[in-house]
Short mmCIF file of C-alpha atoms in Angstrom, two decimals:
data_model
loop_
_atom_site.label_atom_id
_atom_site.label_comp_id
_atom_site.label_asym_id
_atom_site.label_seq_id
_atom_site.Cartn_x
_atom_site.Cartn_y
_atom_site.Cartn_z
CA MET A 1 21.71 -23.59 -24.97
CA LYS A 2 24.05 -21.00 -23.45
CA LYS A 3 22.32 -18.27 -25.43
CA SER A 4 18.96 -19.34 -24.02
CA LEU A 5 20.36 -19.31 -20.47
CA TYR A 6 21.72 -15.79 -20.99
CA ILE A 7 18.33 -14.61 -22.22
CA VAL A 8 16.56 -16.14 -19.21
CA LEU A 9 19.14 -14.63 -16.83
CA ILE A 10 18.79 -11.16 -18.36
CA ALA A 11 14.98 -11.41 -18.12
CA LEU A 12 15.18 -12.41 -14.45
CA LEU A 13 17.57 -9.58 -13.63
CA THR A 14 15.31 -7.11 -15.43
CA ALA A 15 12.30 -8.35 -13.48
CA ILE A 16 14.17 -8.08 -10.17
CA ALA A 17 15.34 -4.56 -10.98
CA ALA A 18 11.81 -3.52 -11.90
CA THR A 19 10.47 -4.94 -8.63
CA ALA A 20 13.14 -3.18 -6.60
CA GLN A 21 12.65 0.13 -8.38
CA GLN A 22 11.19 2.77 -6.09
CA TYR A 23 9.39 5.97 -6.91
CA LYS A 24 9.28 9.27 -5.08
CA TYR A 25 5.79 10.59 -5.82
CA GLU A 26 2.18 9.43 -5.69
CA VAL A 27 -1.02 10.98 -6.93
CA GLY A 28 -4.61 9.79 -6.84
CA PRO A 29 -8.26 10.36 -5.90
CA THR A 30 -9.89 10.12 -2.46
CA LEU A 31 -13.49 9.35 -1.52
CA GLY A 32 -15.24 8.80 1.79
CA MET A 33 -17.49 10.06 4.55
CA SER A 34 -17.34 13.29 6.57
CA GLY A 35 -18.55 13.97 10.10
CA TYR A 36 -19.07 16.89 12.48
CA LEU A 37 -18.79 17.71 16.19
CA GLY A 38 -19.79 21.15 17.37
CA ASP A 39 -22.49 23.33 18.88
CA VAL A 40 -25.39 21.10 17.80
CA ASN A 41 -23.64 17.72 18.00
CA ASN A 42 -21.45 16.93 20.99
CA SER A 43 -21.28 13.13 20.94
CA ASN A 44 -22.12 11.20 17.75
CA LEU A 45 -19.57 12.13 15.09
CA PHE A 46 -21.53 10.58 12.22
CA LYS A 47 -25.08 11.46 13.33
CA HIS A 48 -25.52 13.26 10.00
CA PRO A 49 -22.83 11.75 7.75
CA GLY A 50 -21.73 13.73 4.75
CA VAL A 51 -19.69 12.95 1.65
CA THR A 52 -16.11 13.94 0.97
CA GLY A 53 -13.93 13.52 -2.11
CA GLY A 54 -10.87 15.02 -3.68
CA ALA A 55 -7.26 14.36 -4.64
CA MET A 56 -3.95 13.77 -2.90
CA PHE A 57 -0.27 14.15 -3.74
CA ARG A 58 2.36 12.33 -1.67
CA TYR A 59 6.14 12.58 -1.56
CA ALA A 60 7.75 9.43 -0.10
CA HIS A 61 10.93 10.64 1.58
CA ASN A 62 11.85 7.08 2.53
CA SER A 63 10.14 3.87 3.65
CA ARG A 64 9.14 5.43 7.00
CA TRP A 65 8.36 9.08 6.28
CA ALA A 66 6.09 10.68 3.68
CA PHE A 67 4.65 14.16 3.16
CA LYS A 68 1.22 14.72 1.65
CA ALA A 69 -0.94 17.51 0.27
CA ASN A 70 -4.66 16.98 -0.15
CA LEU A 71 -7.55 19.01 -1.51
CA ASN A 72 -11.06 17.84 -0.61
CA TYR A 73 -14.66 18.91 -0.88
CA ALA A 74 -16.97 17.83 1.95
CA SER A 75 -20.48 18.36 3.23
CA ILE A 76 -21.45 18.46 6.92
CA SER A 77 -24.72 19.18 8.73
CA GLY A 78 -26.32 19.14 12.17
CA ASN A 79 -29.55 19.74 14.05
CA SER A 80 -30.08 20.66 17.71
CA LYS A 81 -33.16 18.37 17.83
CA ASP A 82 -30.74 15.43 17.91
CA ILE A 83 -29.21 16.38 21.28
CA GLU A 84 -30.62 16.67 24.80
CA THR A 85 -29.00 20.05 25.44
CA GLN A 86 -31.46 22.88 25.95
CA PHE A 87 -30.51 26.29 24.56
CA PRO A 88 -31.68 29.64 25.99
CA ASP A 89 -35.35 30.43 25.19
CA GLU A 90 -35.61 26.80 23.91
CA MET A 91 -34.24 27.89 20.56
CA GLU A 92 -33.58 25.25 17.91
CA TYR A 93 -30.69 25.38 15.44
CA ASP A 94 -29.72 23.52 12.29
CA PHE A 95 -27.17 24.04 9.56
CA SER A 96 -25.72 22.60 6.35
CA SER A 97 -22.17 23.49 5.27
CA SER A 98 -20.01 22.87 2.23
CA LEU A 99 -16.28 22.71 2.96
CA ILE A 100 -13.22 23.13 0.76
CA ASP A 101 -10.36 21.63 2.74
CA LEU A 102 -6.65 22.00 1.99
CA GLY A 103 -4.19 20.06 4.13
CA PHE A 104 -0.44 19.52 4.41
CA THR A 105 0.52 16.55 6.56
CA ALA A 106 3.45 14.34 7.53
CA GLU A 107 3.04 10.56 7.73
CA PHE A 108 5.07 8.13 9.82
CA ASN A 109 4.85 4.48 8.74
CA PHE A 110 5.18 1.98 11.60
CA LEU A 111 6.77 -0.51 9.15
CA ASN A 112 9.24 -0.13 6.27
CA TYR A 113 6.63 0.41 3.59
CA GLY A 114 7.37 -0.58 0.00
CA ARG A 115 8.87 -3.28 -2.19
CA GLY A 116 12.55 -3.98 -2.66
CA PRO A 117 15.48 -6.19 -1.65
CA MET A 118 14.67 -8.69 1.11
CA TYR A 119 17.49 -7.46 3.34
CA LYS A 120 15.75 -4.08 3.67
CA LYS A 121 12.68 -5.83 5.16
CA TYR A 122 10.11 -3.86 3.19
CA LYS A 123 6.44 -4.57 3.92
CA PRO A 124 3.64 -4.15 1.36
CA ILE A 125 1.26 -3.00 4.10
CA SER A 126 1.79 -0.58 6.98
CA PRO A 127 -0.30 1.40 9.48
CA TYR A 128 0.73 5.01 9.93
CA MET A 129 -0.05 8.13 11.90
CA VAL A 130 -0.55 11.55 10.37
CA ALA A 131 -0.49 15.17 11.56
CA GLY A 132 -0.08 18.58 9.98
CA VAL A 133 -1.67 21.93 9.25
CA GLY A 134 -4.49 22.96 6.96
CA PHE A 135 -6.98 25.55 5.82
CA VAL A 136 -10.75 25.30 5.35
CA PHE A 137 -13.21 27.52 3.50
CA ALA A 138 -16.79 26.92 4.62
CA ILE A 139 -20.09 28.01 3.08
CA SER A 140 -22.79 27.62 5.74
CA ASN A 141 -26.39 28.78 5.43
CA GLY A 142 -25.32 31.38 2.89
CA HIS A 143 -22.38 32.67 4.92
CA ASN A 144 -18.68 32.25 4.14
CA GLN A 145 -15.97 31.50 6.68
CA ALA A 146 -12.24 30.73 6.35
CA SER A 147 -10.09 29.23 9.07
CA PHE A 148 -6.88 27.37 9.85
CA THR A 149 -7.07 23.74 10.92
CA ILE A 150 -4.94 21.04 12.54
CA PRO A 151 -5.52 17.57 11.03
CA ILE A 152 -4.48 14.52 13.08
CA GLY A 153 -5.26 10.86 12.53
CA ILE A 154 -4.29 7.33 11.61
CA GLY A 155 -4.33 5.26 8.45
CA VAL A 156 -3.18 2.14 6.67
CA LYS A 157 -1.68 1.76 3.19
CA TYR A 158 -1.27 -1.34 1.02
CA LYS A 159 0.93 -1.69 -2.05
CA PHE A 160 -0.99 -4.23 -4.13
CA LYS A 161 1.13 -3.64 -7.24
CA ASP A 162 4.59 -2.14 -7.77
CA ARG A 163 3.25 1.33 -8.55
CA LEU A 164 -0.31 1.19 -7.19
CA ASN A 165 -1.37 1.74 -3.59
CA LEU A 166 -4.63 1.45 -1.69
CA GLY A 167 -5.19 3.44 1.48
CA PHE A 168 -7.68 4.18 4.22
CA GLU A 169 -7.30 7.17 6.53
CA PHE A 170 -9.33 8.61 9.38
CA THR A 171 -8.54 12.17 10.47
CA MET A 172 -10.05 14.69 12.85
CA ARG A 173 -9.62 18.33 11.94
CA LYS A 174 -9.59 20.98 14.67
CA GLU A 175 -11.07 24.20 13.30
CA PHE A 176 -10.13 27.49 14.98
CA SER A 177 -12.88 29.93 14.04
CA ASP A 178 -15.88 28.12 15.63
CA ARG A 179 -17.89 29.15 12.58
CA ILE A 180 -17.90 26.31 10.05
CA ASP A 181 -21.49 25.65 11.16
CA HIS A 182 -22.18 29.41 11.42
CA LEU A 183 -23.28 28.77 15.00
CA SER A 184 -21.30 30.30 17.83
CA ASP A 185 -21.77 31.32 21.48
CA LEU A 186 -25.28 29.86 21.62
CA TYR A 187 -25.28 30.16 25.43
CA GLY A 188 -24.15 33.77 25.35
CA ILE A 189 -20.67 32.78 26.55
CA LYS A 190 -17.94 33.85 24.15
CA HIS A 191 -15.50 31.09 23.21
CA SER A 192 -11.78 31.80 23.13
CA PHE A 193 -9.56 31.01 20.16
CA ALA A 194 -8.33 27.77 21.73
CA LYS A 195 -11.66 26.61 23.21
CA ASN A 196 -14.05 26.65 20.30
CA THR A 197 -16.25 23.61 19.80
CA ASP A 198 -15.99 22.83 16.08
CA TRP A 199 -14.32 19.70 14.73
CA TYR A 200 -14.90 17.79 11.51
CA SER A 201 -13.63 14.44 10.33
CA PHE A 202 -12.82 12.51 7.15
CA ALA A 203 -12.90 8.73 6.77
CA MET A 204 -11.48 8.26 3.28
CA PHE A 205 -10.31 5.60 0.88
CA SER A 206 -7.62 6.42 -1.67
CA VAL A 207 -5.96 4.91 -4.74
CA SER A 208 -2.59 6.29 -5.77
CA TYR A 209 -0.18 5.82 -8.66
CA GLU A 210 3.58 6.18 -8.20
CA PHE A 211 5.90 8.07 -10.54
CA GLY A 212 9.27 9.80 -10.50
CA LYS A 213 12.05 7.20 -10.36
CA ARG A 214 14.62 7.51 -7.63
CA CYS A 215 18.26 7.88 -8.58
CA ILE A 216 20.06 4.69 -7.54
CA LYS A 217 23.86 4.78 -7.71
CA CYS A 218 26.26 2.43 -5.95
CA ASN A 219 23.51 1.12 -3.64
CA TYR A 220 22.67 4.68 -2.56
CA ILE A 221 19.05 5.86 -2.81
CA GLU A 222 18.33 9.58 -2.85
#
């Protein structure tokens, strides 16, 4: 009888330890919809929705802060026939661009995200905000353009299993060259570096798998 109790106790302790175990890294795919605001679309972000997909890598510094790198491919497009704005000489413009987007962002969770001891008040779901820096390479109407970007946005993540996470994130990306649509200065007024009109957005779902066990010694977590 005692032997059976010991076996049950050891199994319970093992299960608790496994549940409380935390991991430092996450990796997984992303998939969603892309949008555009710029010279030929100044109001409806998803007038011509595109597709975006890629991969992400996240380092969870603690339950509140995480740092992420993402690499995505996206398509965007636009047509001046969709807006009421009249261009000089009644010219009409349209474009289709393919984007390769690289971003490095910091995430702040509004709740202590994760699983672990009850006294730490971890939550399996948390909204978060995100901001960082990035780089985009655009191929538009046969022309290439590279530019720096600033991604900002919000998201929510859900830990539905100990090492598996679901996420949804919406970000706007400010692009500094005003050329991802290969349309610029259509009114003959030159835009400055800080006042260009091009933005693009990602609304993406993600699935991530955790790995890289944390070192836990004497109740201290690295």
